[in-house]
Coordinates of C-alpha atoms in Angstrom, one line a residue:
M24 CA -11.0 32.7 0.7
P25 CA -7.3 34.4 1.3
S26 CA -5.4 31.7 0.2
V27 CA -4.0 28.2 2.0
R28 CA -0.6 28.1 3.6
V29 CA -0.1 24.3 4.2
V30 CA 2.9 22.9 6.1
W31 CA 3.8 19.1 5.9
K32 CA 4.2 17.3 8.3
G33 CA 5.5 13.2 7.4
P34 CA 8.1 10.8 6.7
L35 CA 9.1 12.9 3.3
T36 CA 12.6 11.3 3.7
L37 CA 11.9 7.4 3.5
S38 CA 12.6 5.0 0.8
S39 CA 9.1 3.1 1.0
G40 CA 5.9 4.0 -0.3
L41 CA 5.3 6.0 3.0
G42 CA 8.3 8.0 1.8
I43 CA 7.6 8.0 -1.5
A44 CA 3.3 8.5 -1.3
S45 CA 4.3 12.2 1.5
R46 CA 6.8 14.0 -0.9
A47 CA 4.7 12.3 -3.9
Y48 CA 2.1 14.7 -2.6
V49 CA 4.1 17.8 -1.4
A50 CA 5.1 18.1 -5.2
A51 CA 1.3 17.3 -6.6
L52 CA 0.3 20.6 -4.0
R53 CA 2.5 22.8 -5.5
R54 CA 1.0 22.4 -8.5
Q55 CA -2.4 22.8 -7.2
G56 CA -0.6 26.8 -6.7
I57 CA -0.8 25.4 -2.7
R58 CA 2.4 27.0 -0.4
V59 CA 3.6 24.5 0.9
L60 CA 6.4 24.0 3.8
T61 CA 7.9 20.6 4.7
G62 CA 10.9 20.8 7.5
S63 CA 11.6 20.3 11.5
D64 CA 8.6 22.1 13.7
S65 CA 10.7 24.8 14.9
S66 CA 11.2 26.2 11.5
L67 CA 8.0 26.0 11.3
G68 CA 6.5 27.6 14.1
A69 CA 6.4 31.1 12.6
I70 CA 3.5 29.9 9.1
G71 CA 1.2 30.4 12.3
K72 CA -1.6 31.3 12.7
G73 CA -2.7 35.0 10.9
H74 CA -4.1 36.5 7.6
S75 CA -4.5 33.3 5.0
P76 CA -5.4 30.4 6.4
S77 CA -2.7 28.0 8.2
V78 CA -3.9 24.0 7.5
L79 CA -1.2 21.3 8.8
I80 CA -0.9 18.4 7.9
C81 CA 0.2 15.5 9.1
H82 CA 1.0 12.3 6.9
Q83 CA 1.3 10.1 10.4
L84 CA -0.2 10.4 13.4
S85 CA 0.9 13.1 16.0
S86 CA 0.5 12.4 20.0
A87 CA -1.7 14.0 21.8
S88 CA 0.8 16.2 23.2
N89 CA 1.9 17.5 20.1
L90 CA -2.0 18.2 19.3
D91 CA -2.0 20.6 21.9
K92 CA 0.8 22.4 20.2
E93 CA -0.2 22.3 17.5
R94 CA -3.8 23.8 17.9
Q95 CA -2.7 26.4 18.4
L96 CA -0.1 27.2 15.5
Y97 CA -2.9 25.9 12.6
D98 CA -6.3 27.3 11.7
R99 CA -6.4 23.1 11.0
L100 CA -5.1 20.0 11.6
L101 CA -5.2 18.2 9.5
L102 CA -4.8 14.3 8.9
N103 CA -3.5 12.3 6.2
T104 CA -3.3 8.5 6.7
V105 CA -3.5 4.3 5.3
W106 CA -4.9 1.2 7.3
E107 CA -5.0 -2.3 5.7
T108 CA -7.4 -4.5 8.0
T109 CA -11.0 -3.8 8.9
R110 CA -10.8 -2.0 11.8
I111 CA -8.0 0.8 12.8
P112 CA -6.0 0.1 16.8
A113 CA -8.2 1.2 18.7
S114 CA -6.2 3.7 20.7
W115 CA -5.8 5.4 17.6
V116 CA -10.1 6.1 17.8
P117 CA -9.6 9.0 20.2
R118 CA -5.8 10.9 18.7
I119 CA -8.0 10.9 15.5
N120 CA -11.3 12.7 16.3
R121 CA -9.1 15.8 17.6
F122 CA -8.4 16.7 13.8
D123 CA -10.7 18.6 12.2
A124 CA -10.9 15.9 9.2
L125 CA -8.9 12.9 7.5
F126 CA -7.4 11.9 4.2
V127 CA -7.3 8.2 3.2
P128 CA -7.0 6.6 -0.3
S129 CA -9.2 4.1 -0.6
E130 CA -13.1 3.7 0.0
Q131 CA -12.0 0.5 2.4
N132 CA -9.5 3.1 4.4
R133 CA -12.8 4.5 4.1
K134 CA -14.8 1.7 6.1
A135 CA -12.5 1.4 8.3
F136 CA -11.7 4.5 9.9
R137 CA -16.0 4.8 9.9
K138 CA -16.4 1.0 11.3
S139 CA -13.5 1.7 14.0
G140 CA -15.3 4.3 15.9
V141 CA -13.5 7.7 13.1
K142 CA -15.7 10.9 14.2
I143 CA -14.8 13.5 12.2
P144 CA -15.0 14.3 8.4
I145 CA -13.1 11.6 5.7
H146 CA -12.6 12.6 2.8
L147 CA -11.4 9.9 0.2
V148 CA -7.7 11.7 -1.4
P149 CA -6.7 8.0 -3.6
H150 CA -2.9 7.6 -4.1
G151 CA -1.1 8.7 -7.7
V152 CA 1.2 7.0 -10.0
D153 CA 4.1 7.9 -12.0
L154 CA 3.5 6.9 -15.1
R155 CA 6.9 9.7 -16.8
S156 CA 8.8 6.6 -14.9
C157 CA 6.9 3.9 -14.8
H158 CA 6.0 3.5 -18.3
P159 CA 5.8 -0.4 -21.5
D160 CA 9.0 0.8 -22.7
H161 CA 10.9 0.8 -20.3
E162 CA 15.0 -0.9 -19.9
K163 CA 13.8 -4.5 -18.7
Y164 CA 16.1 -5.3 -15.5
P165 CA 18.3 -7.2 -16.8
L166 CA 18.2 -11.3 -16.1
P167 CA 19.8 -14.4 -18.0
L168 CA 17.6 -16.8 -16.4
S169 CA 14.4 -14.5 -17.6
K170 CA 15.2 -15.0 -21.2
N171 CA 12.6 -16.8 -23.5
R172 CA 10.4 -17.2 -20.0
F173 CA 6.8 -16.4 -18.1
V174 CA 8.2 -13.9 -15.8
F175 CA 6.2 -13.4 -12.8
V176 CA 7.5 -10.7 -10.8
S177 CA 7.0 -9.5 -6.5
V178 CA 8.1 -6.6 -4.6
F179 CA 7.9 -6.7 -1.2
G180 CA 8.6 -5.7 2.5
F181 CA 9.2 -8.9 4.1
Q182 CA 6.2 -9.6 6.4
H183 CA 3.4 -11.9 6.8
R184 CA 0.8 -9.3 5.9
K185 CA 2.4 -9.0 2.4
N186 CA 1.7 -13.6 2.3
P187 CA 5.5 -14.5 1.3
E188 CA 4.2 -18.1 2.1
L189 CA 1.0 -18.2 -0.4
L190 CA 3.1 -16.6 -2.8
L191 CA 6.0 -19.1 -3.1
R192 CA 4.1 -22.0 -1.8
A193 CA 1.5 -21.8 -4.8
Y194 CA 5.0 -21.2 -7.3
W195 CA 6.3 -24.5 -5.9
E196 CA 3.3 -26.7 -6.8
Q197 CA 1.7 -25.5 -9.2
F198 CA 4.6 -25.1 -11.7
S199 CA 7.8 -28.2 -11.8
D200 CA 11.3 -27.8 -13.9
R201 CA 9.4 -28.9 -16.8
D202 CA 7.4 -25.5 -17.3
N203 CA 9.1 -22.2 -19.1
V204 CA 8.3 -20.1 -15.4
L205 CA 10.7 -17.8 -13.5
L206 CA 9.4 -16.2 -10.1
V207 CA 11.5 -12.6 -9.5
I208 CA 10.9 -12.3 -6.1
K209 CA 12.3 -8.4 -4.7
T210 CA 12.2 -8.1 -1.2
N211 CA 13.4 -6.6 2.5
G212 CA 13.4 -7.2 6.2
Y213 CA 13.2 -4.5 8.6
A214 CA 16.2 -4.9 10.3
P215 CA 20.0 -5.2 10.3
H216 CA 19.9 -9.4 10.8
E217 CA 16.7 -9.3 8.2
N218 CA 19.4 -10.0 5.8
G219 CA 19.5 -11.7 2.7
H220 CA 21.3 -14.4 4.6
W221 CA 18.3 -14.2 6.8
I222 CA 15.6 -14.3 4.2
R223 CA 16.4 -17.2 2.6
K224 CA 17.4 -19.1 5.4
R225 CA 13.6 -19.4 6.0
I226 CA 11.9 -19.5 3.0
E227 CA 14.3 -22.8 2.9
R228 CA 13.0 -23.9 5.8
Y229 CA 10.0 -23.4 5.0
K230 CA 10.1 -25.2 1.9
Q231 CA 11.4 -28.4 3.7
E232 CA 8.6 -27.7 6.5
L233 CA 5.9 -28.3 3.6
G234 CA 7.6 -31.1 2.1
I235 CA 7.9 -30.9 -0.9
R236 CA 10.6 -33.2 -3.1
K237 CA 10.4 -32.8 -6.7
R238 CA 12.5 -30.6 -8.5
T239 CA 10.5 -26.8 -8.5
A240 CA 10.4 -23.7 -10.6
P241 CA 13.7 -21.1 -10.2
F242 CA 13.0 -18.1 -8.7
V243 CA 15.5 -15.0 -8.1
L244 CA 14.8 -13.7 -4.7
L245 CA 16.1 -10.0 -5.1
T246 CA 17.6 -8.3 -1.3
D247 CA 19.8 -6.0 -1.9
Y248 CA 19.2 -2.0 -2.6
L249 CA 17.9 -1.1 -6.2
S250 CA 18.0 2.0 -7.7
D251 CA 15.0 3.4 -9.2
K252 CA 15.5 2.2 -12.5
K253 CA 16.2 -0.9 -12.3
L254 CA 13.2 -1.4 -10.1
R255 CA 10.8 0.2 -12.4
G256 CA 12.9 -2.2 -14.8
L257 CA 11.3 -5.2 -13.1
Y258 CA 8.0 -4.4 -13.7
T259 CA 9.0 -5.2 -17.0
L260 CA 10.6 -7.3 -16.7
G261 CA 7.4 -9.7 -16.3
N262 CA 4.4 -10.9 -17.6
V263 CA 2.9 -10.2 -14.9
F264 CA 3.0 -9.8 -11.1
V265 CA 1.8 -11.4 -8.5
L266 CA 1.0 -10.3 -4.8
P267 CA -1.4 -12.4 -2.4
T268 CA -0.9 -9.8 -0.1
R269 CA -3.7 -9.8 3.1
G270 CA -4.4 -6.1 3.4
E271 CA -2.9 -3.1 1.4
G272 CA -4.4 1.1 1.7
V273 CA -3.6 1.5 -1.9
G274 CA -1.2 -1.1 -2.9
L275 CA 1.1 1.2 -4.7
P276 CA 3.4 -2.1 -6.5
F277 CA 0.0 -2.8 -8.2
M278 CA -0.3 0.9 -9.4
E279 CA 3.5 0.5 -10.8
A280 CA 3.4 -2.3 -12.1
L281 CA -0.3 -1.8 -14.2
A282 CA 1.0 1.5 -15.5
S283 CA 3.8 -0.7 -16.6
G284 CA 2.2 -2.5 -18.9
T285 CA 2.0 -5.4 -16.3
P286 CA -1.1 -7.4 -14.9
V287 CA -1.3 -8.2 -11.9
I288 CA -3.0 -11.5 -10.1
A289 CA -3.8 -10.1 -6.0
T290 CA -6.1 -10.7 -3.4
G291 CA -9.7 -9.8 -4.1
W292 CA -10.1 -7.4 -0.7
G293 CA -8.1 -4.3 -0.2
G294 CA -7.7 -0.7 -1.7
H295 CA -6.1 -1.9 -4.3
M296 CA -10.0 -3.2 -5.5
D297 CA -10.4 0.7 -6.2
F298 CA -8.3 0.3 -9.0
L299 CA -8.5 -3.6 -9.7
N300 CA -11.0 -5.1 -12.0
E301 CA -10.5 -8.7 -14.2
R302 CA -10.3 -6.8 -17.4
N303 CA -6.7 -5.7 -16.0
S304 CA -5.8 -8.1 -13.6
F305 CA -6.0 -11.3 -12.3
I306 CA -8.3 -11.7 -9.0
V307 CA -8.1 -14.0 -6.2
R308 CA -10.7 -15.2 -4.2
Y309 CA -10.4 -14.6 -0.3
K310 CA -12.5 -14.7 3.5
L311 CA -12.3 -12.0 6.0
R312 CA -9.8 -14.1 9.0
K313 CA -7.7 -12.5 11.7
P314 CA -5.0 -11.6 11.8
L315 CA -3.7 -13.5 14.3
L316 CA -4.9 -16.8 12.9
G317 CA -2.3 -16.9 10.4
M318 CA 0.4 -15.6 12.9
R319 CA 0.4 -18.7 15.1
G320 CA 0.2 -21.3 11.9
P321 CA 3.1 -23.0 11.4
H322 CA 4.1 -21.3 8.4
A323 CA 4.1 -18.2 8.8
I324 CA 7.8 -17.3 7.7
S325 CA 8.4 -13.7 7.9
R326 CA 7.5 -10.8 10.0
K327 CA 4.5 -10.4 11.6
F328 CA 4.2 -6.9 13.5
R329 CA 1.6 -8.0 15.9
S330 CA 1.4 -5.4 17.6
L331 CA -0.7 -3.8 15.1
F332 CA -2.9 -6.4 14.0
S333 CA -4.3 -8.1 17.1
G334 CA -7.0 -6.3 18.1
K335 CA -10.5 -8.6 18.4
D336 CA -12.1 -7.1 15.6
Q337 CA -10.1 -7.5 13.1
R338 CA -9.5 -8.4 9.7
W339 CA -8.1 -9.2 6.4
A340 CA -8.1 -11.1 3.8
E341 CA -7.1 -14.5 3.5
P342 CA -6.5 -15.0 -0.1
N343 CA -7.6 -18.9 -1.9
L344 CA -4.2 -21.1 -2.1
E345 CA -6.5 -23.2 -5.1
S346 CA -7.6 -19.8 -6.6
L347 CA -4.3 -18.4 -6.4
K348 CA -2.9 -21.5 -8.3
S349 CA -5.2 -21.2 -10.8
M350 CA -4.9 -17.6 -11.7
M351 CA -0.8 -18.5 -12.0
L352 CA -1.8 -21.2 -14.4
E353 CA -4.2 -19.1 -16.1
A354 CA -1.6 -16.4 -16.5
Y355 CA 0.5 -18.8 -17.7
L356 CA -1.2 -20.3 -19.7
H357 CA -2.4 -17.1 -21.8
P358 CA 0.7 -14.6 -22.4
A359 CA -2.0 -12.6 -25.0
A360 CA -4.6 -12.2 -22.1
C361 CA -2.2 -10.5 -20.2
R362 CA -0.8 -8.7 -23.1
R363 CA -4.2 -7.5 -23.9
K364 CA -4.5 -6.8 -19.2
G365 CA -1.7 -5.2 -19.7
R366 CA -2.4 -2.4 -21.7
Q367 CA -6.0 -2.1 -19.8
G368 CA -4.0 -1.2 -16.7
R369 CA -2.2 1.6 -18.2
S370 CA -5.0 2.7 -19.8
D371 CA -6.7 3.0 -16.4
M372 CA -3.9 3.9 -14.6
R373 CA -4.0 7.9 -16.8
K374 CA -6.7 8.6 -14.1
W375 CA -4.6 7.1 -11.0
S376 CA -2.0 10.5 -12.3
W377 CA -0.5 12.8 -8.7
D378 CA -1.8 15.2 -10.4
A379 CA -5.3 14.2 -10.0
A380 CA -4.2 13.7 -6.3
G381 CA -3.8 16.9 -5.7
A382 CA -6.5 18.7 -6.7
S383 CA -8.7 15.9 -4.8
M384 CA -6.3 16.6 -1.4
K385 CA -6.9 20.5 -2.8
R386 CA -10.8 20.6 -2.9
A387 CA -10.6 18.6 1.3
I388 CA -8.5 21.2 1.9
D389 CA -10.6 23.9 0.8
M390 CA -13.9 21.8 1.9
T391 CA -12.4 21.5 6.0
L392 CA -11.4 25.3 6.2
A393 CA -15.6 25.9 4.7
A394 CA -16.3 23.8 8.2
P395 CA -16.0 25.0 11.6
S396 CA -12.9 23.7 13.5
T397 CA -13.1 21.0 15.7
G398 CA -12.4 23.1 18.6
A399 CA -15.0 25.8 17.4
K400 CA -17.5 22.5 16.9
R401 CA -16.7 21.1 20.3
R402 CA -17.7 24.5 22.1
A403 CA -21.7 24.5 19.5
A404 CA -21.8 21.1 20.9
S405 CA -21.9 22.0 24.6
P406 CA -24.8 23.6 26.4
G407 CA -26.5 26.3 24.7
G408 CA -24.4 25.9 21.5
A409 CA -25.1 22.9 18.6
S410 CA -23.7 21.0 16.5
R411 CA -23.8 19.3 13.2
R412 CA -21.4 16.7 11.6
Q413 CA -20.1 17.2 8.1
G414 CA -20.2 13.9 6.5
D415 CA -18.1 11.4 4.3
T416 CA -16.7 12.8 0.7

């Protein structure tokens, strides 16, 4: 087969986890020897159908009108995406089924998309982690208050799915100022008014609403921009990374923590369970619940993104408060176990490199090119034709 030409359409300039993954996938494919172009649609149209196969990979869901145009330009249309609940929004399904194949990063995602009605082939293409920038010897984030304390670290966007309220409540209820602990949270909002002052006020009001009067253990809230170096230093500052998330497609901070030799306390459901286990982590019990139940509760303190998570069949995890408190206490009382789990996590992450991710994506591209395109399969399924469905990989 002639060498494939790939155009990557995605959020390459974003500083979020999605942007990081987009840039890393492109670099990984190039290291596999694949020609990958990025940029605006107008500058890329010339790559279209020619002597060698051309593939468009969308790292975001295109509109129906864009798909019509792109089908004329490229031999195959592929979607690389991620999701966080048991089902995707129903309105996405018809558009996704117009692609030739779907790439997802976790088993949880593969099940969610298939259960939602996605009919095209689904390929597992895991994320990776940069083991060179995330490593146990990285210089720790400079925080004098952390000296001689057991440090819990958490990194997340200030949204309901990340479950900041349960993390804070568990910490406040489990520890007091007599315990030699510290919680460090790095977070950010999603709109200009969701700044550090806004986040702090919501946390303070939440604590008052819980009726917590005792002198609680200290915690540090970081809401300003951090350089990559300082962010990596947060992972090595922590004795353990904790995030009782309600749902993750992957959970990049979990991967970065483990790569840094820092064990994880996490909810036992989501895409991150492809690589978290009791040897490298402390797993929190949970029950699957409708997202709207928690969003309508009295203690939802962060952005909800309600429109994405309001489908009647959608579920995500509601971690158990007592289980979370128990795991945090166990980590605090057994620092040697944390170090052992951290060493195991670092070792485990060696299998989750971006080079391995690039190799997985290259194989999935080759398999898609070897099969008929979605357009051809539709023609074959018409009267007088034959149809077949390629299985998942």
